[in-house]
Amino acid sequence: MDDGGSGPHASEQLSVGQLAERSGASVSALHFYERRGLISSGRTAGNQRRYSRAVLRRVAVIRAAQRAGIPLALVAESFAELPAGAVPTRDDWQRMSEHWRGELDVRIAALQQLRGSLGGCIGCGCLSLAECGFVNPEDEGAGGGPGARAFDSAAPTGG
């Protein structure tokens, strides 16, 4: 199977529709990735986008990262370390995945905390986060700002 980065068709250019079909990403997603600087295209004389086949690998990495919950900003940081237009190699993928492991660990810990907190709140029946002695004793969360601060692991809870 062609990996999008070598072989006799490596210089072939793909339309956005062809890239969408080959990558499994929607055309609108590809345009979004391009606006975010994650992928790039050239233009034909008729001003139509054309992508190098190397973009297939980048889109595969983007989609794998998204499935793992990695923010696109972190993907962009990783791509910025690659030479412009380079196809991510197996070694590049290993470096990216190791870099993302910390992000995943933080997300997993936050989700586990949320899961435990939700179970307690739903189980007690009080249905009032403002008065909840378990999640928000003495309404400490009010000093942290608006929104569901009790479940935002990055937000201070007051006190």
JSON list of C-alpha atoms in Angstrom, two decimals:
[
{"chain": "A", "resi": 1, "resn": "MET", "atom": "CA", "xyz": [0.00, 0.00, 0.00]},
{"chain": "A", "resi": 2, "resn": "ASP", "atom": "CA", "xyz": [1.30, 3.48, -0.85]},
{"chain": "A", "resi": 3, "resn": "ASP", "atom": "CA", "xyz": [2.07, 5.49, 2.27]},
{"chain": "A", "resi": 4, "resn": "GLY", "atom": "CA", "xyz": [1.74, 8.81, 0.49]},
{"chain": "A", "resi": 5, "resn": "GLY", "atom": "CA", "xyz": [5.41, 9.66, 0.64]},
{"chain": "A", "resi": 6, "resn": "SER", "atom": "CA", "xyz": [7.39, 7.61, -1.86]},
{"chain": "A", "resi": 7, "resn": "GLY", "atom": "CA", "xyz": [7.12, 5.46, -4.93]},
{"chain": "A", "resi": 8, "resn": "PRO", "atom": "CA", "xyz": [6.37, 6.18, -8.57]},
{"chain": "A", "resi": 9, "resn": "HIS", "atom": "CA", "xyz": [3.38, 8.45, -7.81]},
{"chain": "A", "resi": 10, "resn": "ALA", "atom": "CA", "xyz": [4.98, 10.54, -5.04]},
{"chain": "A", "resi": 11, "resn": "SER", "atom": "CA", "xyz": [4.93, 13.73, -7.14]},
{"chain": "A", "resi": 12, "resn": "GLU", "atom": "CA", "xyz": [1.29, 13.29, -8.18]},
{"chain": "A", "resi": 13, "resn": "GLN", "atom": "CA", "xyz": [-0.96, 16.11, -7.01]},
{"chain": "A", "resi": 14, "resn": "LEU", "atom": "CA", "xyz": [-4.37, 15.44, -5.48]},
{"chain": "A", "resi": 15, "resn": "SER", "atom": "CA", "xyz": [-7.48, 17.58, -5.60]},
{"chain": "A", "resi": 16, "resn": "VAL", "atom": "CA", "xyz": [-9.23, 18.27, -2.30]},
{"chain": "A", "resi": 17, "resn": "GLY", "atom": "CA", "xyz": [-11.89, 15.71, -3.24]},
{"chain": "A", "resi": 18, "resn": "GLN", "atom": "CA", "xyz": [-9.26, 13.06, -3.99]},
{"chain": "A", "resi": 19, "resn": "LEU", "atom": "CA", "xyz": [-7.47, 13.84, -0.73]},
{"chain": "A", "resi": 20, "resn": "ALA", "atom": "CA", "xyz": [-10.76, 13.58, 1.16]},
{"chain": "A", "resi": 21, "resn": "GLU", "atom": "CA", "xyz": [-11.55, 10.23, -0.46]},
{"chain": "A", "resi": 22, "resn": "ARG", "atom": "CA", "xyz": [-8.08, 8.80, 0.18]},
{"chain": "A", "resi": 23, "resn": "SER", "atom": "CA", "xyz": [-7.72, 10.13, 3.74]},
{"chain": "A", "resi": 24, "resn": "GLY", "atom": "CA", "xyz": [-11.27, 9.59, 4.99]},
{"chain": "A", "resi": 25, "resn": "ALA", "atom": "CA", "xyz": [-11.43, 13.22, 6.14]},
{"chain": "A", "resi": 26, "resn": "SER", "atom": "CA", "xyz": [-14.20, 15.49, 4.90]},
{"chain": "A", "resi": 27, "resn": "VAL", "atom": "CA", "xyz": [-13.42, 18.33, 2.52]},
{"chain": "A", "resi": 28, "resn": "SER", "atom": "CA", "xyz": [-14.45, 20.83, 5.19]},
{"chain": "A", "resi": 29, "resn": "ALA", "atom": "CA", "xyz": [-12.05, 19.18, 7.68]},
{"chain": "A", "resi": 30, "resn": "LEU", "atom": "CA", "xyz": [-9.22, 19.43, 5.15]},
{"chain": "A", "resi": 31, "resn": "HIS", "atom": "CA", "xyz": [-9.96, 23.12, 4.60]},
{"chain": "A", "resi": 32, "resn": "PHE", "atom": "CA", "xyz": [-9.99, 23.60, 8.38]},
{"chain": "A", "resi": 33, "resn": "TYR", "atom": "CA", "xyz": [-6.62, 21.81, 8.75]},
{"chain": "A", "resi": 34, "resn": "GLU", "atom": "CA", "xyz": [-5.23, 24.05, 6.04]},
{"chain": "A", "resi": 35, "resn": "ARG", "atom": "CA", "xyz": [-6.51, 27.22, 7.73]},
{"chain": "A", "resi": 36, "resn": "ARG", "atom": "CA", "xyz": [-4.82, 26.03, 10.94]},
{"chain": "A", "resi": 37, "resn": "GLY", "atom": "CA", "xyz": [-1.53, 25.50, 9.07]},
{"chain": "A", "resi": 38, "resn": "LEU", "atom": "CA", "xyz": [-1.48, 21.73, 9.59]},
{"chain": "A", "resi": 39, "resn": "ILE", "atom": "CA", "xyz": [-1.44, 20.97, 5.86]},
{"chain": "A", "resi": 40, "resn": "SER", "atom": "CA", "xyz": [-0.78, 23.07, 2.80]},
{"chain": "A", "resi": 41, "resn": "SER", "atom": "CA", "xyz": [-1.72, 23.09, -0.86]},
{"chain": "A", "resi": 42, "resn": "GLY", "atom": "CA", "xyz": [-0.67, 24.72, -4.07]},
{"chain": "A", "resi": 43, "resn": "ARG", "atom": "CA", "xyz": [-2.98, 26.26, -6.63]},
{"chain": "A", "resi": 44, "resn": "THR", "atom": "CA", "xyz": [-3.62, 25.46, -10.26]},
{"chain": "A", "resi": 45, "resn": "ALA", "atom": "CA", "xyz": [-3.91, 28.12, -12.95]},
{"chain": "A", "resi": 46, "resn": "GLY", "atom": "CA", "xyz": [-7.67, 27.90, -12.32]},
{"chain": "A", "resi": 47, "resn": "ASN", "atom": "CA", "xyz": [-7.09, 28.57, -8.59]},
{"chain": "A", "resi": 48, "resn": "GLN", "atom": "CA", "xyz": [-8.02, 25.04, -7.49]},
{"chain": "A", "resi": 49, "resn": "ARG", "atom": "CA", "xyz": [-6.23, 23.51, -4.53]},
{"chain": "A", "resi": 50, "resn": "ARG", "atom": "CA", "xyz": [-3.75, 20.72, -5.21]},
{"chain": "A", "resi": 51, "resn": "TYR", "atom": "CA", "xyz": [-2.11, 18.69, -2.48]},
{"chain": "A", "resi": 52, "resn": "SER", "atom": "CA", "xyz": [1.03, 16.61, -2.67]},
{"chain": "A", "resi": 53, "resn": "ARG", "atom": "CA", "xyz": [0.58, 12.95, -1.84]},
{"chain": "A", "resi": 54, "resn": "ALA", "atom": "CA", "xyz": [2.78, 13.56, 1.22]},
{"chain": "A", "resi": 55, "resn": "VAL", "atom": "CA", "xyz": [-0.19, 15.36, 2.79]},
{"chain": "A", "resi": 56, "resn": "LEU", "atom": "CA", "xyz": [-1.93, 11.98, 3.11]},
{"chain": "A", "resi": 57, "resn": "ARG", "atom": "CA", "xyz": [0.48, 10.99, 5.89]},
{"chain": "A", "resi": 58, "resn": "ARG", "atom": "CA", "xyz": [0.01, 14.30, 7.69]},
{"chain": "A", "resi": 59, "resn": "VAL", "atom": "CA", "xyz": [-3.76, 13.91, 7.58]},
{"chain": "A", "resi": 60, "resn": "ALA", "atom": "CA", "xyz": [-3.40, 10.35, 8.94]},
{"chain": "A", "resi": 61, "resn": "VAL", "atom": "CA", "xyz": [-1.33, 11.69, 11.85]},
{"chain": "A", "resi": 62, "resn": "ILE", "atom": "CA", "xyz": [-3.85, 14.48, 12.49]},
{"chain": "A", "resi": 63, "resn": "ARG", "atom": "CA", "xyz": [-6.77, 12.06, 12.53]},
{"chain": "A", "resi": 64, "resn": "ALA", "atom": "CA", "xyz": [-4.95, 9.60, 14.82]},
{"chain": "A", "resi": 65, "resn": "ALA", "atom": "CA", "xyz": [-4.15, 12.45, 17.21]},
{"chain": "A", "resi": 66, "resn": "GLN", "atom": "CA", "xyz": [-7.76, 13.65, 17.19]},
{"chain": "A", "resi": 67, "resn": "ARG", "atom": "CA", "xyz": [-9.03, 10.15, 17.98]},
{"chain": "A", "resi": 68, "resn": "ALA", "atom": "CA", "xyz": [-6.66, 10.12, 20.97]},
{"chain": "A", "resi": 69, "resn": "GLY", "atom": "CA", "xyz": [-7.97, 13.51, 22.11]},
{"chain": "A", "resi": 70, "resn": "ILE", "atom": "CA", "xyz": [-4.81, 15.45, 21.30]},
{"chain": "A", "resi": 71, "resn": "PRO", "atom": "CA", "xyz": [-5.56, 19.14, 20.67]},
{"chain": "A", "resi": 72, "resn": "LEU", "atom": "CA", "xyz": [-4.76, 20.40, 17.18]},
{"chain": "A", "resi": 73, "resn": "ALA", "atom": "CA", "xyz": [-2.54, 23.08, 18.70]},
{"chain": "A", "resi": 74, "resn": "LEU", "atom": "CA", "xyz": [-0.27, 20.32, 20.03]},
{"chain": "A", "resi": 75, "resn": "VAL", "atom": "CA", "xyz": [-0.29, 18.60, 16.64]},
{"chain": "A", "resi": 76, "resn": "ALA", "atom": "CA", "xyz": [0.72, 21.93, 15.05]},
{"chain": "A", "resi": 77, "resn": "GLU", "atom": "CA", "xyz": [3.60, 22.25, 17.52]},
{"chain": "A", "resi": 78, "resn": "SER", "atom": "CA", "xyz": [4.81, 18.79, 16.57]},
{"chain": "A", "resi": 79, "resn": "PHE", "atom": "CA", "xyz": [4.51, 19.50, 12.85]},
{"chain": "A", "resi": 80, "resn": "ALA", "atom": "CA", "xyz": [6.44, 22.76, 13.32]},
{"chain": "A", "resi": 81, "resn": "GLU", "atom": "CA", "xyz": [9.45, 20.65, 14.33]},
{"chain": "A", "resi": 82, "resn": "LEU", "atom": "CA", "xyz": [9.40, 18.88, 10.94]},
{"chain": "A", "resi": 83, "resn": "PRO", "atom": "CA", "xyz": [11.02, 20.38, 7.86]},
{"chain": "A", "resi": 84, "resn": "ALA", "atom": "CA", "xyz": [8.45, 22.26, 5.75]},
{"chain": "A", "resi": 85, "resn": "GLY", "atom": "CA", "xyz": [6.44, 19.85, 3.61]},
{"chain": "A", "resi": 86, "resn": "ALA", "atom": "CA", "xyz": [8.16, 16.81, 5.09]},
{"chain": "A", "resi": 87, "resn": "VAL", "atom": "CA", "xyz": [6.36, 13.50, 5.39]},
{"chain": "A", "resi": 88, "resn": "PRO", "atom": "CA", "xyz": [6.30, 12.36, 9.03]},
{"chain": "A", "resi": 89, "resn": "THR", "atom": "CA", "xyz": [8.43, 9.23, 9.32]},
{"chain": "A", "resi": 90, "resn": "ARG", "atom": "CA", "xyz": [8.07, 6.36, 11.77]},
{"chain": "A", "resi": 91, "resn": "ASP", "atom": "CA", "xyz": [10.69, 8.04, 13.99]},
{"chain": "A", "resi": 92, "resn": "ASP", "atom": "CA", "xyz": [8.77, 11.34, 13.80]},
{"chain": "A", "resi": 93, "resn": "TRP", "atom": "CA", "xyz": [5.61, 9.52, 14.84]},
{"chain": "A", "resi": 94, "resn": "GLN", "atom": "CA", "xyz": [7.42, 7.96, 17.81]},
{"chain": "A", "resi": 95, "resn": "ARG", "atom": "CA", "xyz": [8.66, 11.37, 18.97]},
{"chain": "A", "resi": 96, "resn": "MET", "atom": "CA", "xyz": [5.20, 12.90, 18.55]},
{"chain": "A", "resi": 97, "resn": "SER", "atom": "CA", "xyz": [3.46, 10.08, 20.39]},
{"chain": "A", "resi": 98, "resn": "GLU", "atom": "CA", "xyz": [5.95, 10.27, 23.28]},
{"chain": "A", "resi": 99, "resn": "HIS", "atom": "CA", "xyz": [5.40, 14.03, 23.47]},
{"chain": "A", "resi": 100, "resn": "TRP", "atom": "CA", "xyz": [1.63, 13.51, 23.48]},
{"chain": "A", "resi": 101, "resn": "ARG", "atom": "CA", "xyz": [1.77, 10.81, 26.17]},
{"chain": "A", "resi": 102, "resn": "GLY", "atom": "CA", "xyz": [1.98, 13.47, 28.90]},
{"chain": "A", "resi": 103, "resn": "GLU", "atom": "CA", "xyz": [-1.06, 15.27, 27.50]},
{"chain": "A", "resi": 104, "resn": "LEU", "atom": "CA", "xyz": [-2.98, 12.00, 27.47]},
{"chain": "A", "resi": 105, "resn": "ASP", "atom": "CA", "xyz": [-1.97, 11.23, 31.06]},
{"chain": "A", "resi": 106, "resn": "VAL", "atom": "CA", "xyz": [-3.31, 14.62, 32.19]},
{"chain": "A", "resi": 107, "resn": "ARG", "atom": "CA", "xyz": [-6.57, 14.07, 30.29]},
{"chain": "A", "resi": 108, "resn": "ILE", "atom": "CA", "xyz": [-7.00, 10.56, 31.70]},
{"chain": "A", "resi": 109, "resn": "ALA", "atom": "CA", "xyz": [-6.47, 11.83, 35.27]},
{"chain": "A", "resi": 110, "resn": "ALA", "atom": "CA", "xyz": [-9.00, 14.64, 34.72]},
{"chain": "A", "resi": 111, "resn": "LEU", "atom": "CA", "xyz": [-11.56, 12.22, 33.29]},
{"chain": "A", "resi": 112, "resn": "GLN", "atom": "CA", "xyz": [-11.08, 9.81, 36.18]},
{"chain": "A", "resi": 113, "resn": "GLN", "atom": "CA", "xyz": [-11.57, 12.67, 38.65]},
{"chain": "A", "resi": 114, "resn": "LEU", "atom": "CA", "xyz": [-14.67, 13.79, 36.78]},
{"chain": "A", "resi": 115, "resn": "ARG", "atom": "CA", "xyz": [-16.07, 10.25, 36.70]},
{"chain": "A", "resi": 116, "resn": "GLY", "atom": "CA", "xyz": [-15.59, 9.87, 40.45]},
{"chain": "A", "resi": 117, "resn": "SER", "atom": "CA", "xyz": [-17.06, 13.28, 41.23]},
{"chain": "A", "resi": 118, "resn": "LEU", "atom": "CA", "xyz": [-20.08, 12.81, 38.99]},
{"chain": "A", "resi": 119, "resn": "GLY", "atom": "CA", "xyz": [-20.91, 9.50, 40.59]},
{"chain": "A", "resi": 120, "resn": "GLY", "atom": "CA", "xyz": [-20.86, 11.07, 44.04]},
{"chain": "A", "resi": 121, "resn": "CYS", "atom": "CA", "xyz": [-23.00, 14.03, 43.03]},
{"chain": "A", "resi": 122, "resn": "ILE", "atom": "CA", "xyz": [-25.55, 12.01, 41.15]},
{"chain": "A", "resi": 123, "resn": "GLY", "atom": "CA", "xyz": [-25.69, 9.47, 43.96]},
{"chain": "A", "resi": 124, "resn": "CYS", "atom": "CA", "xyz": [-26.36, 11.94, 46.78]},
{"chain": "A", "resi": 125, "resn": "GLY", "atom": "CA", "xyz": [-29.42, 13.53, 45.18]},
{"chain": "A", "resi": 126, "resn": "CYS", "atom": "CA", "xyz": [-28.81, 17.11, 46.36]},
{"chain": "A", "resi": 127, "resn": "LEU", "atom": "CA", "xyz": [-28.64, 18.45, 42.78]},
{"chain": "A", "resi": 128, "resn": "SER", "atom": "CA", "xyz": [-27.17, 21.76, 43.98]},
{"chain": "A", "resi": 129, "resn": "LEU", "atom": "CA", "xyz": [-23.53, 22.38, 43.17]},
{"chain": "A", "resi": 130, "resn": "ALA", "atom": "CA", "xyz": [-23.73, 25.75, 44.95]},
{"chain": "A", "resi": 131, "resn": "GLU", "atom": "CA", "xyz": [-24.56, 23.99, 48.22]},
{"chain": "A", "resi": 132, "resn": "CYS", "atom": "CA", "xyz": [-22.87, 20.64, 47.67]},
{"chain": "A", "resi": 133, "resn": "GLY", "atom": "CA", "xyz": [-20.64, 19.71, 50.61]},
{"chain": "A", "resi": 134, "resn": "PHE", "atom": "CA", "xyz": [-18.88, 17.05, 48.53]},
{"chain": "A", "resi": 135, "resn": "VAL", "atom": "CA", "xyz": [-17.87, 18.92, 45.37]},
{"chain": "A", "resi": 136, "resn": "ASN", "atom": "CA", "xyz": [-18.22, 22.55, 46.48]},
{"chain": "A", "resi": 137, "resn": "PRO", "atom": "CA", "xyz": [-18.04, 22.89, 50.27]},
{"chain": "A", "resi": 138, "resn": "GLU", "atom": "CA", "xyz": [-18.82, 26.40, 51.55]},
{"chain": "A", "resi": 139, "resn": "ASP", "atom": "CA", "xyz": [-19.41, 27.42, 47.88]},
{"chain": "A", "resi": 140, "resn": "GLU", "atom": "CA", "xyz": [-15.62, 27.76, 47.37]},
{"chain": "A", "resi": 141, "resn": "GLY", "atom": "CA", "xyz": [-16.08, 27.40, 43.60]},
{"chain": "A", "resi": 142, "resn": "ALA", "atom": "CA", "xyz": [-17.87, 30.74, 43.33]},
{"chain": "A", "resi": 143, "resn": "GLY", "atom": "CA", "xyz": [-14.52, 32.56, 43.69]},
{"chain": "A", "resi": 144, "resn": "GLY", "atom": "CA", "xyz": [-13.09, 30.69, 40.71]},
{"chain": "A", "resi": 145, "resn": "GLY", "atom": "CA", "xyz": [-15.29, 32.32, 38.11]},
{"chain": "A", "resi": 146, "resn": "PRO", "atom": "CA", "xyz": [-18.32, 31.32, 36.06]},
{"chain": "A", "resi": 147, "resn": "GLY", "atom": "CA", "xyz": [-19.16, 27.91, 34.71]},
{"chain": "A", "resi": 148, "resn": "ALA", "atom": "CA", "xyz": [-18.79, 24.37, 35.97]},
{"chain": "A", "resi": 149, "resn": "ARG", "atom": "CA", "xyz": [-15.53, 25.11, 37.77]},
{"chain": "A", "resi": 150, "resn": "ALA", "atom": "CA", "xyz": [-15.73, 22.07, 40.05]},
{"chain": "A", "resi": 151, "resn": "PHE", "atom": "CA", "xyz": [-15.08, 19.76, 37.13]},
{"chain": "A", "resi": 152, "resn": "ASP", "atom": "CA", "xyz": [-12.42, 21.86, 35.40]},
{"chain": "A", "resi": 153, "resn": "SER", "atom": "CA", "xyz": [-9.14, 20.36, 36.61]},
{"chain": "A", "resi": 154, "resn": "ALA", "atom": "CA", "xyz": [-7.20, 23.43, 35.40]},
{"chain": "A", "resi": 155, "resn": "ALA", "atom": "CA", "xyz": [-9.34, 25.92, 37.30]},
{"chain": "A", "resi": 156, "resn": "PRO", "atom": "CA", "xyz": [-8.72, 27.00, 40.88]},
{"chain": "A", "resi": 157, "resn": "THR", "atom": "CA", "xyz": [-11.56, 26.12, 43.24]},
{"chain": "A", "resi": 158, "resn": "GLY", "atom": "CA", "xyz": [-11.25, 29.12, 45.51]},
{"chain": "A", "resi": 159, "resn": "GLY", "atom": "CA", "xyz": [-10.48, 28.85, 49.24]}
]
